[in-house]
Amino acid sequence: MANVDKDVINGWSVVDDDNNETGSNEERKIEYLKLPEGDTRIRVLDVAPFAFKEWWAPRGNGGKGTSIPYKGKDDLLEAENKAFMEKVFQEADRLGLKGEQRKKFLREKGYSKLPWGKVKQKYVIHVLDRATGEVKLLEKGNGLFKELKKYAMNPEYGDLRQYDVTITRKGSGLNTEYTVTPARQNTPLTDEEIRLYEESKVDLAKLKNHSHITPEQCLAVAKGAKWEDVLKKNNNVEEKADPDMLPQDDSSGEPIEIDSSEVLTDDELENLEF
């Protein structure tokens, strides 16, 4: 039986934690791991993932669709959602709706039509892609990372850095399902794999912070402006935008995956406060 390292427990506690906050950007380039339907074998290389939040704007970045960094209390997409819901609550009050009738009204006229949907909880971690031998970034939501967490926190398995796992993806969209299967035995990384990791890894907090992007720029891009047009310096000289320093567009060829946990439950809907 493996003992679960304290750093592993503390690190993986960020998965499925609603209080996660986002962590300048990293110049080193690194590829994101694609997860096509079927099996993908990897080795996790970090003690735990980095947690962050973002929106998905389907009309953003000139209509290409793009992720939009979540800006916490200063977030303007969330502010528009709140302003929208305030009007819906006021209308429900005006109509005197109560109980199930009120909940149905709020869902159909409010939540299901929120301008920007629900902010997404995401995670990113360095992994070794066994198919190519390359160090890549695995970035997904709760659906996959909760499966990985089960093994990381299980005394029978523990630290994911000690053994390979196979990720199996079935379906897409709300029907996407991930299962994780651990290898039968632990195998140490080779000296070459360790060297590759040390040379390739990036600062994930810096990569996902996007502190150089303002809430106003985020809103403009979400509404259709292009990143390259809005990212300008104070003197209005256009900033050279490194694609690796920007939020990720969906250029992977994979379908957009919506975690079912991003849909509000009846209890969440009942307790919404705007």
Short mmCIF file of C-alpha atoms in Angstrom, two decimals:
data_model
loop_
_atom_site.label_atom_id
_atom_site.label_comp_id
_atom_site.label_asym_id
_atom_site.label_seq_id
_atom_site.Cartn_x
_atom_site.Cartn_y
_atom_site.Cartn_z
CA MET A 1 0.00 0.00 0.00
CA ALA A 2 1.36 3.43 -0.97
CA ASN A 3 1.33 6.30 1.49
CA VAL A 4 -0.10 9.47 -0.02
CA ASP A 5 2.51 12.22 0.22
CA LYS A 6 1.40 15.37 2.09
CA ASP A 7 2.38 17.56 -0.88
CA VAL A 8 0.23 15.38 -3.14
CA ILE A 9 -2.77 15.68 -0.80
CA ASN A 10 -2.38 19.45 -0.48
CA GLY A 11 -1.79 19.94 -4.19
CA TRP A 12 -4.68 17.83 -5.46
CA SER A 13 -7.08 19.46 -3.01
CA VAL A 14 -7.48 22.25 -5.60
CA VAL A 15 -9.52 19.90 -7.81
CA ASP A 16 -13.26 20.38 -7.31
CA ASP A 17 -12.60 23.27 -4.90
CA ASP A 18 -14.92 26.19 -5.65
CA ASN A 19 -12.58 28.65 -3.92
CA ASN A 20 -9.76 28.34 -6.44
CA GLU A 21 -8.29 31.61 -7.71
CA THR A 22 -6.19 32.18 -10.79
CA GLY A 23 -2.53 32.11 -10.27
CA SER A 24 2.69 37.68 -16.52
CA ASN A 25 2.97 34.88 -18.73
CA GLU A 26 5.63 32.37 -19.63
CA GLU A 27 7.64 32.80 -22.82
CA ARG A 28 8.72 29.18 -23.19
CA LYS A 29 6.59 27.34 -25.73
CA ILE A 30 4.98 24.02 -24.92
CA GLU A 31 2.34 21.99 -26.72
CA TYR A 32 -1.06 21.12 -25.27
CA LEU A 33 -2.02 17.45 -25.14
CA LYS A 34 -4.91 16.43 -27.38
CA LEU A 35 -7.34 13.82 -26.13
CA PRO A 36 -9.09 12.18 -29.09
CA GLU A 37 -11.72 9.53 -28.51
CA GLY A 38 -10.13 6.35 -27.26
CA ASP A 39 -7.03 5.84 -25.13
CA THR A 40 -4.18 8.23 -24.38
CA ARG A 41 -1.34 7.04 -22.14
CA ILE A 42 0.55 9.61 -20.08
CA ARG A 43 2.76 10.10 -17.04
CA VAL A 44 1.87 13.02 -14.78
CA LEU A 45 5.01 15.06 -14.07
CA ASP A 46 3.90 17.67 -11.52
CA VAL A 47 3.01 16.97 -7.91
CA ALA A 48 -0.45 18.49 -8.56
CA PRO A 49 -2.30 20.62 -11.14
CA PHE A 50 -2.64 24.39 -11.24
CA ALA A 51 -6.26 25.55 -10.92
CA PHE A 52 -7.71 28.54 -12.74
CA LYS A 53 -11.02 29.85 -14.07
CA GLU A 54 -12.04 31.09 -17.48
CA TRP A 55 -15.01 31.75 -19.73
CA TRP A 56 -15.67 30.34 -23.18
CA ALA A 57 -16.76 32.99 -25.71
CA PRO A 58 -17.97 31.28 -28.93
CA ARG A 59 -18.04 34.58 -30.85
CA GLY A 60 -14.81 35.88 -29.36
CA ASN A 61 -11.54 36.72 -31.10
CA GLY A 62 -13.04 37.66 -34.44
CA GLY A 63 -15.59 34.85 -34.40
CA LYS A 64 -13.05 32.06 -33.91
CA GLY A 65 -14.17 31.38 -30.34
CA THR A 66 -11.73 31.79 -27.48
CA SER A 67 -11.17 31.31 -23.79
CA ILE A 68 -11.44 34.50 -21.73
CA PRO A 69 -9.49 34.86 -18.46
CA TYR A 70 -11.65 35.24 -15.35
CA LYS A 71 -10.78 38.47 -13.53
CA GLY A 72 -12.36 37.80 -10.14
CA LYS A 73 -14.13 40.74 -8.51
CA ASP A 74 -13.20 42.95 -11.49
CA ASP A 75 -14.60 40.56 -14.10
CA LEU A 76 -16.86 42.37 -16.56
CA LEU A 77 -18.42 39.25 -18.07
CA GLU A 78 -19.63 38.24 -14.63
CA ALA A 79 -20.89 41.80 -14.10
CA GLU A 80 -23.01 41.52 -17.28
CA ASN A 81 -24.38 38.17 -16.09
CA LYS A 82 -25.36 39.72 -12.76
CA ALA A 83 -27.03 42.72 -14.40
CA PHE A 84 -29.00 40.37 -16.65
CA MET A 85 -30.14 38.21 -13.73
CA GLU A 86 -31.15 41.23 -11.66
CA LYS A 87 -33.72 42.06 -14.33
CA VAL A 88 -34.96 38.46 -14.42
CA PHE A 89 -35.38 38.37 -10.63
CA GLN A 90 -37.22 41.69 -10.73
CA GLU A 91 -39.57 40.32 -13.39
CA ALA A 92 -40.19 37.19 -11.32
CA ASP A 93 -41.02 39.42 -8.34
CA ARG A 94 -43.35 41.55 -10.45
CA LEU A 95 -45.21 38.43 -11.58
CA GLY A 96 -45.45 37.19 -8.00
CA LEU A 97 -43.90 33.83 -8.87
CA LYS A 98 -43.22 31.37 -6.04
CA GLY A 99 -41.81 27.88 -5.54
CA GLU A 100 -41.38 25.61 -8.55
CA GLN A 101 -43.00 28.13 -10.88
CA ARG A 102 -40.41 30.73 -9.89
CA LYS A 103 -37.52 28.27 -10.28
CA LYS A 104 -38.73 27.29 -13.75
CA PHE A 105 -39.02 30.95 -14.75
CA LEU A 106 -35.52 31.76 -13.47
CA ARG A 107 -34.06 28.79 -15.31
CA GLU A 108 -35.84 29.35 -18.63
CA LYS A 109 -35.72 33.14 -18.74
CA GLY A 110 -32.55 33.65 -16.74
CA TYR A 111 -29.83 31.08 -16.30
CA SER A 112 -30.30 29.33 -19.65
CA LYS A 113 -29.92 32.70 -21.37
CA LEU A 114 -27.07 34.20 -19.37
CA PRO A 115 -24.95 36.33 -21.73
CA TRP A 116 -21.75 34.49 -20.81
CA GLY A 117 -22.92 31.21 -19.29
CA LYS A 118 -21.12 29.91 -16.21
CA VAL A 119 -17.43 30.48 -15.56
CA LYS A 120 -15.48 27.26 -16.04
CA GLN A 121 -13.16 25.66 -13.49
CA LYS A 122 -10.06 24.42 -15.30
CA TYR A 123 -6.78 22.74 -14.40
CA VAL A 124 -3.44 22.40 -16.14
CA ILE A 125 -0.52 20.07 -15.44
CA HIS A 126 2.67 18.88 -17.16
CA VAL A 127 2.49 15.34 -18.54
CA LEU A 128 4.67 13.05 -20.60
CA ASP A 129 2.86 11.94 -23.75
CA ARG A 130 3.84 8.29 -24.08
CA ALA A 131 2.89 8.24 -27.77
CA THR A 132 5.44 10.89 -28.71
CA GLY A 133 7.80 11.01 -25.74
CA GLU A 134 7.20 14.77 -25.44
CA VAL A 135 6.38 16.88 -22.39
CA LYS A 136 3.02 18.58 -22.91
CA LEU A 137 0.36 20.43 -20.95
CA LEU A 138 -2.86 18.65 -20.05
CA GLU A 139 -5.62 21.23 -19.62
CA LYS A 140 -9.18 20.15 -18.82
CA GLY A 141 -12.00 20.66 -16.33
CA ASN A 142 -13.41 18.78 -13.36
CA GLY A 143 -14.66 15.87 -15.45
CA LEU A 144 -11.17 14.51 -16.08
CA PHE A 145 -9.24 15.90 -13.14
CA LYS A 146 -11.65 14.47 -10.57
CA GLU A 147 -10.89 11.05 -12.08
CA LEU A 148 -7.14 11.65 -11.77
CA LYS A 149 -7.61 12.92 -8.23
CA LYS A 150 -9.25 9.63 -7.18
CA TYR A 151 -5.96 7.81 -7.73
CA ALA A 152 -3.71 10.60 -6.45
CA MET A 153 -5.59 10.61 -3.14
CA ASN A 154 -5.99 6.83 -2.86
CA PRO A 155 -3.43 5.18 -0.51
CA GLU A 156 -3.38 2.12 -2.79
CA TYR A 157 -2.00 4.25 -5.64
CA GLY A 158 -0.94 7.71 -4.44
CA ASP A 159 1.44 10.05 -6.26
CA LEU A 160 0.59 10.03 -9.98
CA ARG A 161 4.22 10.76 -10.82
CA GLN A 162 5.12 7.17 -9.91
CA TYR A 163 3.13 5.30 -12.57
CA ASP A 164 1.53 5.78 -15.99
CA VAL A 165 -2.19 6.26 -16.46
CA THR A 166 -4.37 5.73 -19.51
CA ILE A 167 -7.09 8.32 -20.13
CA THR A 168 -10.05 7.02 -22.11
CA ARG A 169 -12.41 9.54 -23.66
CA LYS A 170 -15.88 8.69 -24.95
CA GLY A 171 -18.35 11.10 -26.54
CA SER A 172 -18.28 14.89 -26.77
CA GLY A 173 -20.03 17.97 -25.39
CA LEU A 174 -22.27 17.21 -22.42
CA ASN A 175 -21.89 13.52 -23.27
CA THR A 176 -18.11 13.51 -22.83
CA GLU A 177 -16.93 10.89 -20.36
CA TYR A 178 -13.41 10.30 -19.08
CA THR A 179 -12.14 7.23 -17.33
CA VAL A 180 -8.64 6.79 -15.95
CA THR A 181 -6.85 3.45 -15.67
CA PRO A 182 -3.56 3.24 -13.73
CA ALA A 183 -0.69 1.02 -14.83
CA ARG A 184 -0.31 -2.29 -12.98
CA GLN A 185 3.01 -1.30 -11.45
CA ASN A 186 5.15 1.73 -10.67
CA THR A 187 7.98 2.51 -13.06
CA PRO A 188 10.54 5.28 -12.47
CA LEU A 189 11.14 7.94 -15.09
CA THR A 190 14.40 7.58 -17.00
CA ASP A 191 17.18 10.13 -16.58
CA GLU A 192 16.39 11.40 -20.08
CA GLU A 193 12.69 11.86 -19.25
CA ILE A 194 13.57 13.75 -16.07
CA ARG A 195 15.97 15.98 -18.02
CA LEU A 196 13.31 16.64 -20.67
CA TYR A 197 10.79 17.63 -18.01
CA GLU A 198 13.21 20.00 -16.29
CA GLU A 199 14.08 21.65 -19.60
CA SER A 200 10.49 21.88 -20.86
CA LYS A 201 8.40 22.85 -17.84
CA VAL A 202 6.88 26.31 -17.58
CA ASP A 203 5.55 28.37 -14.68
CA LEU A 204 1.86 27.43 -14.82
CA ALA A 205 0.75 30.26 -12.54
CA LYS A 206 2.37 32.81 -14.83
CA LEU A 207 1.07 31.05 -17.93
CA LYS A 208 -2.56 31.22 -16.76
CA ASN A 209 -2.61 34.49 -14.85
CA HIS A 210 -2.84 36.78 -17.92
CA SER A 211 -2.28 39.79 -15.68
CA HIS A 212 -1.27 41.84 -18.74
CA ILE A 213 -4.85 41.58 -20.05
CA THR A 214 -7.38 44.00 -18.53
CA PRO A 215 -11.05 43.22 -17.77
CA GLU A 216 -12.02 45.73 -20.48
CA GLN A 217 -9.88 43.92 -23.05
CA CYS A 218 -11.38 40.58 -22.01
CA LEU A 219 -14.91 41.88 -22.55
CA ALA A 220 -14.02 43.40 -25.92
CA VAL A 221 -12.53 40.13 -27.18
CA ALA A 222 -15.48 38.12 -25.82
CA LYS A 223 -17.79 40.34 -27.87
CA GLY A 224 -15.87 39.70 -31.08
CA ALA A 225 -12.75 41.86 -31.16
CA LYS A 226 -9.44 40.15 -31.97
CA TRP A 227 -6.76 39.67 -29.36
CA GLU A 228 -4.16 41.18 -31.66
CA ASP A 229 -6.25 44.34 -32.01
CA VAL A 230 -7.01 44.95 -28.34
CA LEU A 231 -3.63 44.07 -26.86
CA LYS A 232 -1.96 47.43 -27.27
CA LYS A 233 0.44 49.19 -25.00
CA ASN A 234 -0.43 52.45 -23.26
CA ASN A 235 1.17 54.42 -26.06
CA ASN A 236 -1.18 52.70 -28.55
CA VAL A 237 1.68 50.90 -30.26
CA GLU A 238 0.38 47.45 -31.09
CA GLU A 239 1.78 44.80 -28.80
CA LYS A 240 3.33 41.78 -30.44
CA ALA A 241 1.03 39.09 -29.13
CA ASP A 242 2.72 35.75 -28.57
CA PRO A 243 0.01 33.09 -29.17
CA ASP A 244 1.41 31.04 -26.29
CA MET A 245 0.83 33.99 -23.95
CA LEU A 246 -2.83 34.32 -24.89
CA PRO A 247 -5.85 32.34 -23.68
CA GLN A 248 -6.27 29.20 -25.75
CA ASP A 249 -8.52 29.14 -28.81
CA ASP A 250 -10.08 25.83 -29.72
CA SER A 251 -7.59 25.02 -32.46
CA SER A 252 -7.02 21.44 -31.34
CA GLY A 253 -9.64 19.88 -33.57
CA GLU A 254 -11.36 18.40 -30.51
CA PRO A 255 -15.03 19.25 -29.94
CA ILE A 256 -15.75 21.80 -27.24
CA GLU A 257 -16.31 19.83 -24.08
CA ILE A 258 -18.83 21.14 -21.57
CA ASP A 259 -18.50 19.69 -18.11
CA SER A 260 -21.95 18.75 -16.83
CA SER A 261 -20.89 20.19 -13.48
CA GLU A 262 -20.96 23.62 -15.15
CA VAL A 263 -24.76 23.42 -15.40
CA LEU A 264 -26.52 24.93 -12.39
CA THR A 265 -28.40 22.51 -10.17
CA ASP A 266 -31.81 23.30 -8.71
CA ASP A 267 -30.18 24.09 -5.36
CA GLU A 268 -27.69 26.46 -6.99
CA LEU A 269 -30.47 28.14 -8.91
CA GLU A 270 -32.52 28.54 -5.75
CA ASN A 271 -29.61 30.18 -3.91
CA LEU A 272 -28.40 32.49 -6.66
CA GLU A 273 -27.72 35.97 -5.34
CA PHE A 274 -27.46 38.96 -7.66
#
